[in-house]
Amino acid sequence: MVKNRPIIGITPWFDYNENKMYINNVYCEAIILSGGLPVLLPIVEDDGLLSEMIEEFDGFLLSGGPDLDAAHWGEWNYKYNGEISPYRDKMELFIAKKAVAKDKPIFGICRGIQVLNVAIGGTLYQDIYSQNTDKELIKHSQTAPKWYPTHKVKLEEGSIVKRAHGAEIIAVNSFHHQAIREPAPEFIVTGRSEDGIIEAIEHRNCKFAVGVQWHPEHMWNKDSSFLNLFKSFVKSCL
């Protein structure tokens, strides 16, 4: 912790062709405005170094990104699975498992909610449209501006996400085709979209292990209520 600001490690995107890691600055801005100090984590494969990072940081933010390798929940990768990032899969699954085990606050966004779930024993739809043929789904990968909400989510009473937003129904943005299929036993579902797709999960026992399928980092500048979940996260890291 630095002068009462908890240090938050943010997992980066990684460009394999350019050997570069990067992050959208809106994640960092949200953490700063919420009272934290954001630090972009290095891409690390060594378990020893990853364990050291778990000890040194006050909390972790799992950012959005590409699809997970289906091998991590015991499936083949079907034709509709997308881009995979092996470095991120290894690093983020390790961080998620250790953070939950040590009750270190962790916040997963989009890909991040999926990482949290798989790390603790849950499964995913590799593609919600191909694997939900018994019903018609709403559009979950919008072509509207990133800050614009395109569907609604119902939040469960007593959940962290509902307390943060102060509302049972919220309108969110959406940029995904994978989603949680079977929640890990340690997580409860605290938000669903109109078509039943899981949009939020929370750990049963950890003080803050929360995942959301939408992208609040792109929405808080237009709607300040979307900063509240970042504030709850950073506060839990104190």
mmCIF file of N, CA and C in Angstrom, residues 5 51 57 78 88-89 100 114 118 142-143 169 180 185 218:
data_model
loop_
_atom_site.group_PDB
_atom_site.id
_atom_site.type_symbol
_atom_site.label_atom_id
_atom_site.label_comp_id
_atom_site.label_asym_id
_atom_site.label_seq_id
_atom_site.Cartn_x
_atom_site.Cartn_y
_atom_site.Cartn_z
ATOM 1 N N ARG A 5 -3.191 4.295 -0.470
ATOM 2 C CA ARG A 5 -3.716 3.832 -1.753
ATOM 3 C C ARG A 5 -3.305 2.385 -1.964
ATOM 4 N N SER A 51 3.753 -16.138 -7.595
ATOM 5 C CA SER A 51 3.449 -16.220 -6.166
ATOM 6 C C SER A 51 3.932 -14.973 -5.434
ATOM 7 N N PHE A 57 0.908 -7.412 -4.055
ATOM 8 C CA PHE A 57 -0.193 -6.529 -4.445
ATOM 9 C C PHE A 57 -1.367 -6.676 -3.481
ATOM 10 N N TYR A 78 -13.721 -25.892 -30.145
ATOM 11 C CA TYR A 78 -14.570 -26.052 -31.311
ATOM 12 C C TYR A 78 -14.337 -24.918 -32.301
ATOM 13 N N ARG A 88 -1.622 -15.369 -21.118
ATOM 14 C CA ARG A 88 -2.618 -14.799 -20.226
ATOM 15 C C ARG A 88 -3.395 -15.893 -19.503
ATOM 16 N N ASP A 89 -3.734 -16.959 -20.210
ATOM 17 C CA ASP A 89 -4.468 -18.053 -19.568
ATOM 18 C C ASP A 89 -3.711 -18.569 -18.348
ATOM 19 N N VAL A 100 -8.146 -16.104 -4.627
ATOM 20 C CA VAL A 100 -9.320 -16.636 -3.929
ATOM 21 C C VAL A 100 -8.885 -17.438 -2.706
ATOM 22 N N GLN A 114 -14.885 -14.867 -16.688
ATOM 23 C CA GLN A 114 -14.734 -16.219 -17.200
ATOM 24 C C GLN A 114 -13.502 -16.892 -16.594
ATOM 25 N N VAL A 118 -13.575 -20.363 -14.325
ATOM 26 C CA VAL A 118 -12.825 -21.556 -14.740
ATOM 27 C C VAL A 118 -11.746 -21.900 -13.718
ATOM 28 N N GLN A 142 -21.995 -5.971 -29.137
ATOM 29 C CA GLN A 142 -22.612 -4.798 -29.738
ATOM 30 C C GLN A 142 -21.727 -4.099 -30.756
ATOM 31 N N THR A 143 -22.365 -3.381 -31.666
ATOM 32 C CA THR A 143 -21.664 -2.522 -32.620
ATOM 33 C C THR A 143 -21.917 -1.055 -32.310
ATOM 34 N N ILE A 169 -32.328 -3.486 -11.577
ATOM 35 C CA ILE A 169 -32.137 -3.611 -13.029
ATOM 36 C C ILE A 169 -31.194 -2.525 -13.505
ATOM 37 N N ILE A 180 -20.297 -17.758 -18.941
ATOM 38 C CA ILE A 180 -20.328 -18.841 -17.969
ATOM 39 C C ILE A 180 -21.455 -19.816 -18.301
ATOM 40 N N PRO A 185 -18.674 -24.120 -7.951
ATOM 41 C CA PRO A 185 -19.454 -24.289 -6.720
ATOM 42 C C PRO A 185 -19.259 -23.173 -5.694
ATOM 43 N N HIS A 218 -15.708 1.237 -19.475
ATOM 44 C CA HIS A 218 -16.078 2.069 -20.618
ATOM 45 C C HIS A 218 -17.347 2.890 -20.362
#
